[in-house]
Tab-separated table of C-alpha atoms in Angstrom:
chain	number	residue	atom	x	y	z
P	1	UNK	CA	9.569	-13.689	-56.847
P	2	UNK	CA	7.537	-10.782	-55.473
P	3	UNK	CA	4.686	-13.193	-54.661
P	4	UNK	CA	7.071	-15.381	-52.644
P	5	UNK	CA	8.382	-12.320	-50.822
P	6	UNK	CA	4.835	-11.316	-49.826
P	7	UNK	CA	4.150	-14.832	-48.517
P	8	UNK	CA	7.365	-14.680	-46.481
P	9	UNK	CA	6.332	-11.310	-45.018
P	10	UNK	CA	2.878	-12.597	-44.078
P	11	UNK	CA	4.374	-15.674	-42.399
P	12	UNK	CA	6.862	-13.493	-40.504
P	13	UNK	CA	4.127	-11.114	-39.296
P	14	UNK	CA	1.951	-14.034	-38.218
P	15	UNK	CA	4.786	-15.658	-36.266
P	16	UNK	CA	5.723	-12.321	-34.723
P	17	UNK	CA	2.106	-11.705	-33.711
P	18	UNK	CA	1.861	-15.144	-32.095
P	19	UNK	CA	5.073	-14.506	-30.182
P	20	UNK	CA	3.728	-11.175	-28.912
P	21	UNK	CA	0.445	-12.796	-27.924
P	22	UNK	CA	2.438	-15.304	-25.879
P	23	UNK	CA	4.362	-12.455	-24.232
P	24	UNK	CA	1.075	-10.674	-23.499
P	25	UNK	CA	-0.233	-13.846	-21.830
P	26	UNK	CA	2.937	-14.016	-19.725
P	27	UNK	CA	2.416	-10.413	-18.676
P	28	UNK	CA	-1.224	-11.054	-17.747
P	29	UNK	CA	-0.143	-14.049	-15.655
P	30	UNK	CA	2.327	-11.804	-13.817
P	31	UNK	CA	-0.418	-9.221	-13.256
P	32	UNK	CA	-2.610	-11.932	-11.769
P	33	UNK	CA	0.188	-12.544	-9.271
P	34	UNK	CA	0.491	-8.751	-8.723
P	35	UNK	CA	4.028	-8.809	-10.121
P	36	UNK	CA	3.558	-5.534	-11.937
P	37	UNK	CA	7.228	-4.558	-12.081
P	38	UNK	CA	8.019	-7.788	-13.893
P	39	UNK	CA	5.037	-7.415	-16.220
P	40	UNK	CA	5.730	-3.833	-17.300
P	41	UNK	CA	8.772	-4.429	-19.568
P	42	UNK	CA	6.909	-7.259	-21.319
P	43	UNK	CA	3.960	-5.010	-22.135
P	44	UNK	CA	6.213	-2.094	-23.041
P	45	UNK	CA	8.068	-4.232	-25.580
P	46	UNK	CA	4.982	-5.515	-27.355
P	47	UNK	CA	3.316	-2.075	-27.346
P	48	UNK	CA	6.388	-0.608	-29.020
P	49	UNK	CA	6.180	-3.287	-31.690
P	50	UNK	CA	2.386	-3.087	-31.995
P	51	UNK	CA	1.359	0.508	-31.182
P	52	UNK	CA	-2.116	0.028	-32.686
P	53	UNK	CA	-2.953	-3.018	-30.561
P	54	UNK	CA	-5.354	-1.710	-27.920
P	55	UNK	CA	-5.298	-4.891	-25.821
P	56	UNK	CA	-1.539	-4.738	-25.304
P	57	UNK	CA	-1.734	-1.017	-24.500
P	58	UNK	CA	-4.640	-1.550	-22.108
P	59	UNK	CA	-2.665	-4.159	-20.177
P	60	UNK	CA	0.279	-1.768	-20.037
P	61	UNK	CA	-2.029	0.991	-18.737
P	62	UNK	CA	-3.370	-1.292	-15.991
P	63	UNK	CA	0.180	-2.219	-15.000
P	64	UNK	CA	1.304	1.409	-14.832
P	65	UNK	CA	-1.759	2.267	-12.745
P	66	UNK	CA	-1.015	-0.480	-10.248
P	67	UNK	CA	2.580	0.728	-10.026
P	68	UNK	CA	1.122	4.156	-9.169
P	69	UNK	CA	2.704	5.654	-12.276
P	70	UNK	CA	-0.464	7.652	-12.790
P	71	UNK	CA	0.803	10.215	-15.283
P	72	UNK	CA	2.156	7.503	-17.559
P	73	UNK	CA	-1.021	5.452	-17.194
P	74	UNK	CA	-3.090	8.524	-18.065
P	75	UNK	CA	-1.177	8.961	-21.332
P	76	UNK	CA	-1.920	5.355	-22.251
P	77	UNK	CA	-5.632	5.692	-21.496
P	78	UNK	CA	-5.855	8.890	-23.529
P	79	UNK	CA	-4.312	7.071	-26.508
P	80	UNK	CA	-6.828	4.260	-26.017
P	81	UNK	CA	-9.690	6.755	-25.742
P	82	UNK	CA	-8.625	8.469	-28.964
P	83	UNK	CA	-8.553	5.076	-30.677
P	84	UNK	CA	-11.933	3.896	-29.314
P	85	UNK	CA	-13.829	6.934	-27.952
P	86	UNK	CA	-16.997	4.974	-27.174
P	87	UNK	CA	-15.288	2.534	-24.784
P	88	UNK	CA	-16.551	3.678	-21.383
P	89	UNK	CA	-13.852	1.830	-19.421
P	90	UNK	CA	-11.113	3.974	-20.969
P	91	UNK	CA	-13.056	7.167	-20.294
P	92	UNK	CA	-13.803	6.147	-16.719
P	93	UNK	CA	-10.163	5.318	-16.005
P	94	UNK	CA	-9.093	8.735	-17.309
P	95	UNK	CA	-11.503	10.279	-14.797
P	96	UNK	CA	-10.278	7.961	-12.055
P	97	UNK	CA	-6.658	8.971	-12.612
P	98	UNK	CA	-7.533	12.661	-12.742
P	99	UNK	CA	-9.239	12.215	-9.380
P	100	UNK	CA	-6.066	10.637	-7.973
P	101	UNK	CA	-4.110	13.583	-9.391
P	102	UNK	CA	-6.484	15.979	-7.576
P	103	UNK	CA	-7.979	17.393	-10.755
P	104	UNK	CA	-11.641	17.309	-9.743
P	105	UNK	CA	-12.880	19.297	-12.734
P	106	UNK	CA	-11.340	16.876	-15.226
P	107	UNK	CA	-12.400	13.848	-13.180
P	108	UNK	CA	-16.038	14.979	-13.161
P	109	UNK	CA	-15.913	15.653	-16.893
P	110	UNK	CA	-14.697	12.144	-17.728
P	111	UNK	CA	-16.935	10.392	-15.195
P	112	UNK	CA	-19.874	12.177	-16.816
P	113	UNK	CA	-18.640	11.175	-20.271
P	114	UNK	CA	-18.371	7.535	-19.138
P	115	UNK	CA	-21.954	7.684	-17.852
P	116	UNK	CA	-23.122	9.175	-21.154
P	117	UNK	CA	-21.676	6.101	-22.871
P	118	UNK	CA	-22.849	3.530	-20.324
P	119	UNK	CA	-25.650	4.155	-17.826
P	120	UNK	CA	-25.539	0.598	-16.440
P	121	UNK	CA	-22.507	0.916	-14.156
P	122	UNK	CA	-23.151	1.634	-10.477
P	123	UNK	CA	-19.431	2.356	-10.067
P	124	UNK	CA	-19.525	5.278	-12.505
P	125	UNK	CA	-22.378	6.958	-10.619
P	126	UNK	CA	-20.787	6.165	-7.244
P	127	UNK	CA	-17.471	7.754	-8.180
P	128	UNK	CA	-19.104	10.876	-9.599
P	129	UNK	CA	-21.372	11.098	-6.549
P	130	UNK	CA	-18.393	10.853	-4.220
P	131	UNK	CA	-16.743	13.811	-5.930
P	132	UNK	CA	-19.930	15.859	-5.639
P	133	UNK	CA	-20.078	14.876	-1.970
P	134	UNK	CA	-16.521	16.124	-1.432
P	135	UNK	CA	-17.466	19.399	-3.118
P	136	UNK	CA	-20.506	19.809	-0.849
P	137	UNK	CA	-22.936	19.527	-3.752
P	138	UNK	CA	-25.388	17.450	-1.731
P	139	UNK	CA	-28.229	17.343	-4.274
P	140	UNK	CA	-26.081	16.111	-7.152
P	141	UNK	CA	-24.356	13.666	-4.811
P	142	UNK	CA	-27.693	12.261	-3.637
P	143	UNK	CA	-28.919	11.907	-7.230
P	144	UNK	CA	-25.826	9.981	-8.308
P	145	UNK	CA	-25.907	7.644	-5.324
P	146	UNK	CA	-29.602	7.004	-5.980
P	147	UNK	CA	-28.747	5.992	-9.547
P	148	UNK	CA	-26.000	3.694	-8.268
P	149	UNK	CA	-28.395	2.081	-5.766
P	150	UNK	CA	-31.064	1.643	-8.442
P	151	UNK	CA	-28.557	-0.350	-10.472
P	152	UNK	CA	-27.089	-2.202	-7.470
P	153	UNK	CA	-29.480	-2.088	-4.482
P	154	UNK	CA	-26.959	-3.592	-2.053
P	155	UNK	CA	-24.109	-1.226	-2.900
P	156	UNK	CA	-23.501	-0.303	0.721
P	157	UNK	CA	-20.963	2.432	0.005
P	158	UNK	CA	-23.541	4.255	-2.122
P	159	UNK	CA	-26.152	3.811	0.622
P	160	UNK	CA	-23.702	5.146	3.192
P	161	UNK	CA	-22.732	8.162	1.101
P	162	UNK	CA	-26.319	8.918	0.136
P	163	UNK	CA	-27.077	8.938	3.854
P	164	UNK	CA	-24.477	11.658	4.336
P	165	UNK	CA	-25.913	13.720	1.469
P	166	UNK	CA	-29.465	13.326	2.798
P	167	UNK	CA	-28.379	14.260	6.311
P	168	UNK	CA	-26.700	17.405	4.991
P	169	UNK	CA	-29.902	18.228	3.087
P	170	UNK	CA	-31.884	17.949	6.329
P	171	UNK	CA	-33.529	14.582	5.696
P	172	UNK	CA	-32.322	12.906	8.875
P	173	UNK	CA	-34.794	10.031	8.937
P	174	UNK	CA	-34.077	9.072	5.320
P	175	UNK	CA	-30.366	9.341	6.055
P	176	UNK	CA	-30.736	6.966	9.001
P	177	UNK	CA	-32.651	4.535	6.849
P	178	UNK	CA	-29.754	4.462	4.360
P	179	UNK	CA	-27.157	4.115	7.099
P	180	UNK	CA	-29.124	1.310	8.730
P	181	UNK	CA	-29.313	-0.596	5.435
P	182	UNK	CA	-25.625	-0.016	4.773
P	183	UNK	CA	-24.750	-1.123	8.313
P	184	UNK	CA	-26.740	-4.338	7.852
P	185	UNK	CA	-24.805	-4.929	4.635
P	186	UNK	CA	-21.551	-4.685	6.590
P	187	UNK	CA	-20.496	-1.043	6.303
P	188	UNK	CA	-18.642	-0.172	9.540
P	189	UNK	CA	-18.759	3.581	8.955
P	190	UNK	CA	-22.537	3.470	8.717
P	191	UNK	CA	-22.680	1.750	12.106
P	192	UNK	CA	-20.872	4.760	13.576
P	193	UNK	CA	-23.360	7.181	12.000
P	194	UNK	CA	-26.314	5.109	13.199
P	195	UNK	CA	-25.013	5.122	16.760
P	196	UNK	CA	-24.288	8.845	16.692
P	197	UNK	CA	-27.254	10.250	14.764
P	198	UNK	CA	-30.148	7.798	14.661
P	199	UNK	CA	-31.171	6.952	18.230
P	200	UNK	CA	-34.296	9.074	17.858
P	201	UNK	CA	-35.473	6.791	15.036
P	202	UNK	CA	-35.567	3.381	16.755
P	203	UNK	CA	-38.270	2.158	14.398
P	204	UNK	CA	-35.737	2.401	11.530
P	205	UNK	CA	-32.800	0.765	13.260
P	206	UNK	CA	-33.972	-1.344	16.234
P	207	UNK	CA	-30.381	-1.800	17.412
P	208	UNK	CA	-30.245	1.896	18.313
P	209	UNK	CA	-32.940	1.574	21.021
């Protein structure tokens, strides 16, 4: 009798899991349509039933983030990070939310932690560099943007921001070179900097002659 009961329990869990997977797929489909309000209660329900399932919780965290419920999203990402501390995406998103909440110190800490886990993401270096740029730490900003550009040579936002850092450090010609490259890649802000600051370097940006 006990054996039959265990079989019944396993069948029930399996059916329940399949049902929750179907609900998760429905929620993902709603996210794809940017219907985050409709998706949230679906993810909340399956997370409550399956608190250890990181995929369900991750989808709920993404939904909360897109609804600008940053504090709630942060709690979800911290739970995910505690469950899988070597997943750089969770760590990065914690930093990203702290930046949105104007906690620069915490944002830098988690961006750095994400980079320690994964040095192959240009985005991680770009975001950390942007914070250093805002703080006026031009050398660290330049270093991070250089790393981002090494990984993704046509990352025009990194080229643009490195140009600002270089200009602040007194390397005007190098700054203009970055802005010119970024402008040619379609960055409108770089075009403004080229027009304003780079006319004395026509050999770098011929359009400024």
